[in-house]
Short mmCIF file of C-alpha atoms in Angstrom, two decimals:
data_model
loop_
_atom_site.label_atom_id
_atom_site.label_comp_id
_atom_site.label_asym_id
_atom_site.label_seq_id
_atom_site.Cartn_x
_atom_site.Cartn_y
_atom_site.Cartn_z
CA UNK A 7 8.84 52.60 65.59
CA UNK A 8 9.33 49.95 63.28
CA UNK A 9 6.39 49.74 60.12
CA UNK A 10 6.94 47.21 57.78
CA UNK A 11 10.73 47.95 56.71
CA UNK A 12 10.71 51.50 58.01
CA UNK A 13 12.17 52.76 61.24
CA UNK A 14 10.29 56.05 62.41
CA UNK A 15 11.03 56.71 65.99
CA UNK A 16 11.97 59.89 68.66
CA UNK A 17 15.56 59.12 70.15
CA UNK A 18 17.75 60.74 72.57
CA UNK A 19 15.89 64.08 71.45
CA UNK A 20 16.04 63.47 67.63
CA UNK A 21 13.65 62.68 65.26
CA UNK A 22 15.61 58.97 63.80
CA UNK A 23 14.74 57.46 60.69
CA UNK A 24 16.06 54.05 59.43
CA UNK A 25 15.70 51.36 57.09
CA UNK A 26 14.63 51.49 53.19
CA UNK A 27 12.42 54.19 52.72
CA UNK A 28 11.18 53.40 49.58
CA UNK A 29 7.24 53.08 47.71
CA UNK A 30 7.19 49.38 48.03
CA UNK A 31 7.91 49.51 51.73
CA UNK A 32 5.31 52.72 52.01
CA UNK A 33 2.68 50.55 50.67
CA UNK A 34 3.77 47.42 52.95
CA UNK A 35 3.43 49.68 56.44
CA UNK A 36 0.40 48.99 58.38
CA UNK A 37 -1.40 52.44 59.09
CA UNK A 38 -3.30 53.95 56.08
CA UNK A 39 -1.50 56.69 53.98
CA UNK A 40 -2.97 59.62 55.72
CA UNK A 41 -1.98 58.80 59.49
CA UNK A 42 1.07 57.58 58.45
CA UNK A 43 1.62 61.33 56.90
CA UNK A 44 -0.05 62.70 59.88
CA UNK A 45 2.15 60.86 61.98
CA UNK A 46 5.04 62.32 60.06
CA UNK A 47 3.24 65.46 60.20
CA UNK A 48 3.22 65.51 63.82
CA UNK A 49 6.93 64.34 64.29
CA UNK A 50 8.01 67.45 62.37
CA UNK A 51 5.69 69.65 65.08
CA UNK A 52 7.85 68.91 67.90
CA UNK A 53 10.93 71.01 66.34
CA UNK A 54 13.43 68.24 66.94
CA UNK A 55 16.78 67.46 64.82
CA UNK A 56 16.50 65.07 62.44
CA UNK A 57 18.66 62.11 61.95
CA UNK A 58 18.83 60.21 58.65
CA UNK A 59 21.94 58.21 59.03
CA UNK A 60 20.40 55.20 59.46
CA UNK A 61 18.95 55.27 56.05
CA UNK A 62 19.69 52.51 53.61
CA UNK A 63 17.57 53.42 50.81
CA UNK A 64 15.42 56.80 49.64
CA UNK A 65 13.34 56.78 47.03
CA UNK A 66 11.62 59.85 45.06
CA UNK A 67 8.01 58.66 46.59
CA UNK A 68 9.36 58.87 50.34
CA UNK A 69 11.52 62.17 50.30
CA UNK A 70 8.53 63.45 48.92
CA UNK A 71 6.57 62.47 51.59
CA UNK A 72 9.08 63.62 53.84
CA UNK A 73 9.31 66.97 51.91
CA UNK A 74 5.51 67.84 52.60
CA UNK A 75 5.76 66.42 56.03
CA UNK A 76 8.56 69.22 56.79
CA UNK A 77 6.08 71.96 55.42
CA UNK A 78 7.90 72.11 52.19
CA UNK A 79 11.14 73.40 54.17
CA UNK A 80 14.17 71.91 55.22
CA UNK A 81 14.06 71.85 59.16
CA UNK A 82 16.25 73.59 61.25
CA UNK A 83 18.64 70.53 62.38
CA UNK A 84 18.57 67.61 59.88
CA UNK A 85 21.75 65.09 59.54
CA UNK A 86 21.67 62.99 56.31
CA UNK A 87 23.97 61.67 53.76
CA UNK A 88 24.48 63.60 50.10
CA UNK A 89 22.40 61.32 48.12
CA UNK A 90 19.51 61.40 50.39
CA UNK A 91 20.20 65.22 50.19
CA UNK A 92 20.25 64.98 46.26
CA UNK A 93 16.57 63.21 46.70
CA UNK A 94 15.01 65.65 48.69
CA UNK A 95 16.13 68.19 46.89
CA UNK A 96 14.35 66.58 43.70
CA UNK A 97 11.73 66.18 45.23
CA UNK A 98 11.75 70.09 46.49
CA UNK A 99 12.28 71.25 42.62
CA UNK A 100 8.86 69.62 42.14
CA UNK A 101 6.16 71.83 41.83
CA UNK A 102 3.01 71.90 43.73
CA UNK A 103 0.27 71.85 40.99
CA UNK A 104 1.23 72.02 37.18
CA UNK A 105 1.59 75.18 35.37
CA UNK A 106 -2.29 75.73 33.54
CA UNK A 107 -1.65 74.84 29.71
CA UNK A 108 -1.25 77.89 27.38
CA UNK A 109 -4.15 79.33 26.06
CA UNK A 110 -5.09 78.74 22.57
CA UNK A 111 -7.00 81.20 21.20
CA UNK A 112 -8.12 79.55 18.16
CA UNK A 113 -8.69 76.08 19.29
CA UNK A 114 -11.99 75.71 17.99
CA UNK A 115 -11.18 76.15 14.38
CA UNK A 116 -8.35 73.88 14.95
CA UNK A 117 -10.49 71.82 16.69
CA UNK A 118 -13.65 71.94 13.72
CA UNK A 119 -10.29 71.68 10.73
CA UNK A 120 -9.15 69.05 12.26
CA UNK A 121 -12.52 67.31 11.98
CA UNK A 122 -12.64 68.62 8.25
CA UNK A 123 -9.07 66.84 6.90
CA UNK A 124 -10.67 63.29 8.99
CA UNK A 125 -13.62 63.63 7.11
CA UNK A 126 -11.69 64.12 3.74
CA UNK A 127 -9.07 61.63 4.85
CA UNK A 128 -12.08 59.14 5.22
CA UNK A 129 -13.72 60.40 2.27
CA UNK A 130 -10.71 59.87 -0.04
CA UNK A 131 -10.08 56.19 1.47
CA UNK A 132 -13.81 55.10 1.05
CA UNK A 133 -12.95 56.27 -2.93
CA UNK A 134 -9.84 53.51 -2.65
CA UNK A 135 -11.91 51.00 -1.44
CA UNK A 136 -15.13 51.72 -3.93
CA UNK A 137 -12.05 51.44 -6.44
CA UNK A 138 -10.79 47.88 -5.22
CA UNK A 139 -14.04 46.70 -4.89
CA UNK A 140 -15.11 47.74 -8.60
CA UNK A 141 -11.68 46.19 -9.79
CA UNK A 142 -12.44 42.57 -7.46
CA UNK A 143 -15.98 42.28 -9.02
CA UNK A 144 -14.36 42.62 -12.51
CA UNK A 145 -11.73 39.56 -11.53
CA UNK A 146 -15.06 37.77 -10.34
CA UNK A 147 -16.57 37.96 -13.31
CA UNK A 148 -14.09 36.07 -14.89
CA UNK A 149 -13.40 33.84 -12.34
CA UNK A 150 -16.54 33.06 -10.65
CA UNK A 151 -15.04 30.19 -8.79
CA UNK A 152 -13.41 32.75 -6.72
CA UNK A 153 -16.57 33.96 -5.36
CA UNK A 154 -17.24 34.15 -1.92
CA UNK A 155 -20.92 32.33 -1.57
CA UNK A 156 -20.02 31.29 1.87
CA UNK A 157 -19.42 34.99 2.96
CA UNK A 158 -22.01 36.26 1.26
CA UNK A 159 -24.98 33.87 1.85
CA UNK A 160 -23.71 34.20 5.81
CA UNK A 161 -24.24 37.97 5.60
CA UNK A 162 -27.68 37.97 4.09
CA UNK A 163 -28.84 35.94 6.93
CA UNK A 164 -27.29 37.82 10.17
CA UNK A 165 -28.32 41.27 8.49
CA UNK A 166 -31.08 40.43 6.67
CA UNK A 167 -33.35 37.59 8.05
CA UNK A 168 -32.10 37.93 11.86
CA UNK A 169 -33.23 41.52 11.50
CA UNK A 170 -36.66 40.74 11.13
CA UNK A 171 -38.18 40.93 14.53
CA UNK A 172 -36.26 44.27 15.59
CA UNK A 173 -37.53 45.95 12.32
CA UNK A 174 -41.17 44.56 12.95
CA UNK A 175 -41.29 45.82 16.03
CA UNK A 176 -40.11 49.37 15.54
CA UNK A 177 -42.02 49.89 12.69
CA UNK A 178 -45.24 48.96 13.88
CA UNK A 179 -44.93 51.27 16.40
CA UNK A 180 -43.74 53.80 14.94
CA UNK A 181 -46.97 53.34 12.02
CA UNK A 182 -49.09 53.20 15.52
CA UNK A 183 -47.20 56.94 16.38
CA UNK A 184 -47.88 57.88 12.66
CA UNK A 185 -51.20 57.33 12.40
CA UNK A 186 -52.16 58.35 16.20
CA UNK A 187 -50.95 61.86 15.76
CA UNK A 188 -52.08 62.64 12.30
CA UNK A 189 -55.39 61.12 12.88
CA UNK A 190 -55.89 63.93 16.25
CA UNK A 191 -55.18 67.03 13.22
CA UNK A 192 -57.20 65.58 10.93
CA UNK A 193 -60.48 64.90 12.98
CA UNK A 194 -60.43 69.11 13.57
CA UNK A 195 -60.98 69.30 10.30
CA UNK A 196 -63.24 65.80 9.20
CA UNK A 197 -60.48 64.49 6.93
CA UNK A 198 -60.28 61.52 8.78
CA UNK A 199 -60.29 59.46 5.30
CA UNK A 200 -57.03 61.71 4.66
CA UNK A 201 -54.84 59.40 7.14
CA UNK A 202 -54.46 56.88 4.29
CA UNK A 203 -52.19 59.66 2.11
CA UNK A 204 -50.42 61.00 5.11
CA UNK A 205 -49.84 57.35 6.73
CA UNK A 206 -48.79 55.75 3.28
CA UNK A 207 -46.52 58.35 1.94
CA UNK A 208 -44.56 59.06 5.09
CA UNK A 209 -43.99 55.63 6.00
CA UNK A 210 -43.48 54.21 2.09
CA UNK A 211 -41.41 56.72 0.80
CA UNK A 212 -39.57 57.97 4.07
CA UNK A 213 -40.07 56.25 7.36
CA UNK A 214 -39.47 52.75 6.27
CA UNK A 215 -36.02 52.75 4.71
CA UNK A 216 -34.83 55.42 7.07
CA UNK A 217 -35.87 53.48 9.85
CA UNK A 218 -34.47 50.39 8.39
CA UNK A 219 -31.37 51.89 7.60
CA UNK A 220 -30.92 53.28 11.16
CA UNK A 221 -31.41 49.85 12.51
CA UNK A 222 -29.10 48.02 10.32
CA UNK A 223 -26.45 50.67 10.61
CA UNK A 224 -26.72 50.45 14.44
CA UNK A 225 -26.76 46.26 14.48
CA UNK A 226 -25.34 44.81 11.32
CA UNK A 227 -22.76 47.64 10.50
CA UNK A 228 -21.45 48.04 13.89
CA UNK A 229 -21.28 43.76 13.78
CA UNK A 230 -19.44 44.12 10.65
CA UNK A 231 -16.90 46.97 12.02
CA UNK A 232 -16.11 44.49 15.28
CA UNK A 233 -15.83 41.33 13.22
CA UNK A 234 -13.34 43.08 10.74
CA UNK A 235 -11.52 44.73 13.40
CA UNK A 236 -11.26 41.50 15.53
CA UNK A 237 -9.84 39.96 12.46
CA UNK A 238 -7.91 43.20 12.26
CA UNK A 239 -6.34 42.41 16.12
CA UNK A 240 -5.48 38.81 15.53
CA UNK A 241 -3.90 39.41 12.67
CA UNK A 242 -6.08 36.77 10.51
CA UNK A 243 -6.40 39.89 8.05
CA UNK A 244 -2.32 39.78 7.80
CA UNK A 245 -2.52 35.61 7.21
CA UNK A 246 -5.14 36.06 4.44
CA UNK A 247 -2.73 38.60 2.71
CA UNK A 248 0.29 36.37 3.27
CA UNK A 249 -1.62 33.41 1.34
CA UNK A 250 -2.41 35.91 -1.36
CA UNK A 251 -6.23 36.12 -0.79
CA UNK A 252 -7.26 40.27 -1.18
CA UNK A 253 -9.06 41.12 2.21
CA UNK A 254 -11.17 43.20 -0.17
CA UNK A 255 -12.56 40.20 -1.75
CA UNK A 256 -13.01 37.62 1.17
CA UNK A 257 -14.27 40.12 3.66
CA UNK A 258 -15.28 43.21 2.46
CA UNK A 259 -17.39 42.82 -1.00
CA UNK A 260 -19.07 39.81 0.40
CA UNK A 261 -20.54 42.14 3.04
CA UNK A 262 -21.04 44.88 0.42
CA UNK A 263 -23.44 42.86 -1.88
CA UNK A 264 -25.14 41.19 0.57
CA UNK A 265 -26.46 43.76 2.33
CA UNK A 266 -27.16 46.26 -0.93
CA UNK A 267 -29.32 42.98 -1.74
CA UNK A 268 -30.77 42.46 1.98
CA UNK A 269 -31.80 46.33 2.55
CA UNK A 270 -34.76 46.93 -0.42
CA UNK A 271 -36.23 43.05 1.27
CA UNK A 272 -35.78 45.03 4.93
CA UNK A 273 -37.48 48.63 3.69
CA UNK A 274 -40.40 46.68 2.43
CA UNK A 275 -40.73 44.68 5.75
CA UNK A 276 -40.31 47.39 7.81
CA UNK A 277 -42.88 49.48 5.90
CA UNK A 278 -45.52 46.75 5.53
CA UNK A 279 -45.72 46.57 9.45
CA UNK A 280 -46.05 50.52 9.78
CA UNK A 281 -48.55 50.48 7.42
CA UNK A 282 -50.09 47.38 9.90
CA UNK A 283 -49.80 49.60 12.68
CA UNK A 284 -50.92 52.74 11.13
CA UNK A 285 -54.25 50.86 9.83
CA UNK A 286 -54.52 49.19 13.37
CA UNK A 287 -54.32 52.72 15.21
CA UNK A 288 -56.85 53.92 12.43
CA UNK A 289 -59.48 51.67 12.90
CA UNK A 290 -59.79 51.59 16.79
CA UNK A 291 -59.18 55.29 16.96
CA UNK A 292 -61.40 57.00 14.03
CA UNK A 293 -63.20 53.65 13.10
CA UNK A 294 -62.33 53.08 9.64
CA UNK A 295 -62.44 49.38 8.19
CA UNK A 296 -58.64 47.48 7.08
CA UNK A 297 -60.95 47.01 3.35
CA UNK A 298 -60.89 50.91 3.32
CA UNK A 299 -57.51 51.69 4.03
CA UNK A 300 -56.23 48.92 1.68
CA UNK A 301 -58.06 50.09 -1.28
CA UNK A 302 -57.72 53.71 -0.42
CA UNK A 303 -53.46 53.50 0.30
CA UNK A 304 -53.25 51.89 -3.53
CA UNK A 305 -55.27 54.96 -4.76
CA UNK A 306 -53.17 57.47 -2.20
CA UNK A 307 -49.47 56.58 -3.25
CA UNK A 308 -48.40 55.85 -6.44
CA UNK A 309 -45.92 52.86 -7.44
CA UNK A 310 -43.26 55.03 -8.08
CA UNK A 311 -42.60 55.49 -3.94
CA UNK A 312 -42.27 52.08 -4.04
CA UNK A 313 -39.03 52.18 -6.49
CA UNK A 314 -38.04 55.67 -4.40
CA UNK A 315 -38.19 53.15 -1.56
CA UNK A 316 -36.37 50.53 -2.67
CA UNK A 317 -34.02 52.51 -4.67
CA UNK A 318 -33.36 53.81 -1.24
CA UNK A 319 -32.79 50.81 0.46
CA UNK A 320 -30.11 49.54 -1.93
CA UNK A 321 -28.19 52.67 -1.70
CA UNK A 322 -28.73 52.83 2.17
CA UNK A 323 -27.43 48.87 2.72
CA UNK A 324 -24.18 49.65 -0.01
CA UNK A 325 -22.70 52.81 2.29
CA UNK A 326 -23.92 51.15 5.79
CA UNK A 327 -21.71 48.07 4.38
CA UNK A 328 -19.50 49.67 2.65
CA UNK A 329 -18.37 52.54 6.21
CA UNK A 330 -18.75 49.55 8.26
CA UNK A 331 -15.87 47.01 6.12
CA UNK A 332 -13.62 50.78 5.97
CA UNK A 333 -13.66 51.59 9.64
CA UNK A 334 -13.03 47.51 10.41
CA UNK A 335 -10.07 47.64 8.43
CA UNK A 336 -8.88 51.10 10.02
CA UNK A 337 -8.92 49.31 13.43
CA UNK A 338 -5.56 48.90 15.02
CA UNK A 339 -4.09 46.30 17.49
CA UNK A 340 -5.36 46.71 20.75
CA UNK A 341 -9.16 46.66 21.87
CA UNK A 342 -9.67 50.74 22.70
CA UNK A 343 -9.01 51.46 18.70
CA UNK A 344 -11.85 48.45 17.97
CA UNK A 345 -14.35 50.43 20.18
CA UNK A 346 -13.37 53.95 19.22
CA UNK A 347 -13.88 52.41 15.07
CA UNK A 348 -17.05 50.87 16.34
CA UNK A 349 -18.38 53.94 17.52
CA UNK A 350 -17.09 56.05 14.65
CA UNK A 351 -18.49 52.98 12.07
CA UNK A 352 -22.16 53.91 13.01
CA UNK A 353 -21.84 57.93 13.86
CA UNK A 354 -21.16 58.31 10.02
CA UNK A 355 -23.47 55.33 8.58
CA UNK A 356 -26.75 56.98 10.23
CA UNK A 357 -24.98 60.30 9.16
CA UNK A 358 -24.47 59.32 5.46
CA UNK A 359 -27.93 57.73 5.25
CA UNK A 360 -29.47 60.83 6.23
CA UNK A 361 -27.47 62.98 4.14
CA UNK A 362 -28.39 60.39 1.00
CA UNK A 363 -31.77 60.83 2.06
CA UNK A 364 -32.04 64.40 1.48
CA UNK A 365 -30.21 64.70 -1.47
CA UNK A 366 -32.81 61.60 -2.70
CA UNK A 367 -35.63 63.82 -1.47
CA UNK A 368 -34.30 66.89 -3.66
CA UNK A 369 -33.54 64.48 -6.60
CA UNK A 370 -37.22 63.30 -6.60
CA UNK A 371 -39.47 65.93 -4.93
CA UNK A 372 -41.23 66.20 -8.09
CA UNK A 373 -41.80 61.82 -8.58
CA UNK A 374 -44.69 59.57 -6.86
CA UNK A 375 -46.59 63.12 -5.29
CA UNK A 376 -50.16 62.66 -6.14
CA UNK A 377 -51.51 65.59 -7.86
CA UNK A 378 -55.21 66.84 -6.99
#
């Protein structure tokens, strides 16, 4: 029987096989892998001798298949040549299944030290570039020609003013959330007027440039990470070197200043529409006028949030920018290390911001709390 380059036929009482037995001409045969295995299968069955003289070519692929067609045994009459011999035999020292991998018994601590030395590794090379940065800002300063305006003025406006509506939008409803759920506790106990402290503090001081942050280090720094690392792939970083222009300066500080500048403008955005939201929620749900909770949130939180709040901001945008430019330039040639960097650019930016808000909430626990 003749399939596409392979001769597979029953002879004079043999089992003959002819032609090039090879992968290519495997995948050329008409009938689907499994009935053309069953049909080997079912030659083996009739305990005939097998003749593979007429062979011109065998491949590892087809004395395998031949291999498990014969039940993993040679048969009991089979005529062949010494290098189709030598190929079934190959294909015979192959084991079934893999051996299991050894155990390792302490491949979680591996596993979590392994984590530890990236984080340090990372931790050491954000230092570097905090360095190089410091050290181009001091050459700007007495070059300011050398400034990159373009860069900078270019950033401000994707991060910052394109940001607008997404940070409108989430804070409003999460100041609608707010002020929902805190106004149900406090109408057990008729401190309804209370909503204005609970509202303005959480959202001024905490909600707003965490939120913000979040958002920024989800859209802008993961933009900023893909941007480099494109640069990164196409080897435009490599040109800019080669004409003697420090990446540093053109790419990466631009970014950084930008959006440390861009973040306190976002906080107070994104807090001014909780606050809308929050006072919304509180007037339809426990009735109390926008005059009210105007006069009574200036009364409730005390100007000093506000600088907490910007304060934060500034700090948040200068890591978010500052991981996002590292893990760009950390991106290798080929598109899986750009995604992988992506990913890794905004795990640790919402990470770091949350772990600089803490420390900022231990630093200040004692600032901008109204005392009674």
């Amino acid at each position: 029987m003749p399939t596409g380059g392979l001769v597979l036929k029953e002879e004079g009482g043999r089992i003959v096989l002819a032609g090039d037995w090879t992968l290519v001409n495997l995948l050329r045969q008409p009938l689907p892998r499994n009935a053309f295995e069953a049909r080997l299968a079912d030659f083996a069955a009739r305990r005939l001798p097998w003749d593979l003289n007429g062979l011109e070519r065998l491949d590892s692929a087809a004395a395998t298949l031949l291999w498990r067609a014969w039940g993993r045994a040679w048969p009991a009459e089979v005529v062949l040549g010494d290098e189709e011999r030598l190929a079934i035999a190959r294909a015979a020292a192959v084991p079934d299944a893999l051996p299991p991998p050894p155990r390792r018994p302490f491949a979680e601590v591996e596993a979590l030290g392994n984590q530890v030395l990236r984080a340090g590794r990372n931790f050491i090379e954000l230092t570097e570039l905090l360095g190089r940065l410091a050290l181009d800002a001091v050459g700007l300063l007495r070059t300011p020609r050398r400034a990159p305006f373009r860069e900078f003025s270019a950033t401000v406006f994707k991060s910052g003013a394109q940001a607008l509506p997404v940070t409108a939008l989430v804070g409003f409803l999460v100041g609608v959330v707010i002020s929902y759920l805190s106004a149900l506790q406090l109408r057990n106990f008729g401190a309804e007027p209370l909503i204005v402290n609970v509202m303005g503090l959480a959202i001024i001081r905490e909600l707003g440039p965490v939120l913000a942050a979040v958002l920024v280090a989800g859209r802008s720094g993961s933009a900023m990470t893909a941007q480099i690392g494109v640069m990164r792939v196409t080897e435009e970083i490599d040109a800019l070197t080669t004409m003697g222009i420090p990446a540093t300066l053109r790419l990466v500080l631009p970014r950084v200043a930008a959006l440390t500048l861009a973040m306190p403008l976002l906080v107070v955005w994104t807090s001014a529409m909780g606050l809308l939201g929050g006072m919304v929620s509180a007037h339809l749900q426990l009735g109390l006028t926008f005059d009210f909770l105007l006069h009574g949130l200036a009364r409730a939180v005390p100007v000093p949030n506000l600088w907490i709040a910007l304060t934060k901001g500034a700090v948040f945008g200068f890591l978010i920018a500052q991981i996002a430019c590292h893990f760009g330039l950390k991106v290798r040639p080929n598109t899986e290390s750009l995604s992988a960097r992506t990913t890794s650019s905004v795990v640790t930016a919402i990470t770091v911001v949350i772990l600089a808000d803490a420390i900022f909430a231990l630093l200040t626990r004692e600032v901008g709390i109204p005392q009674q």
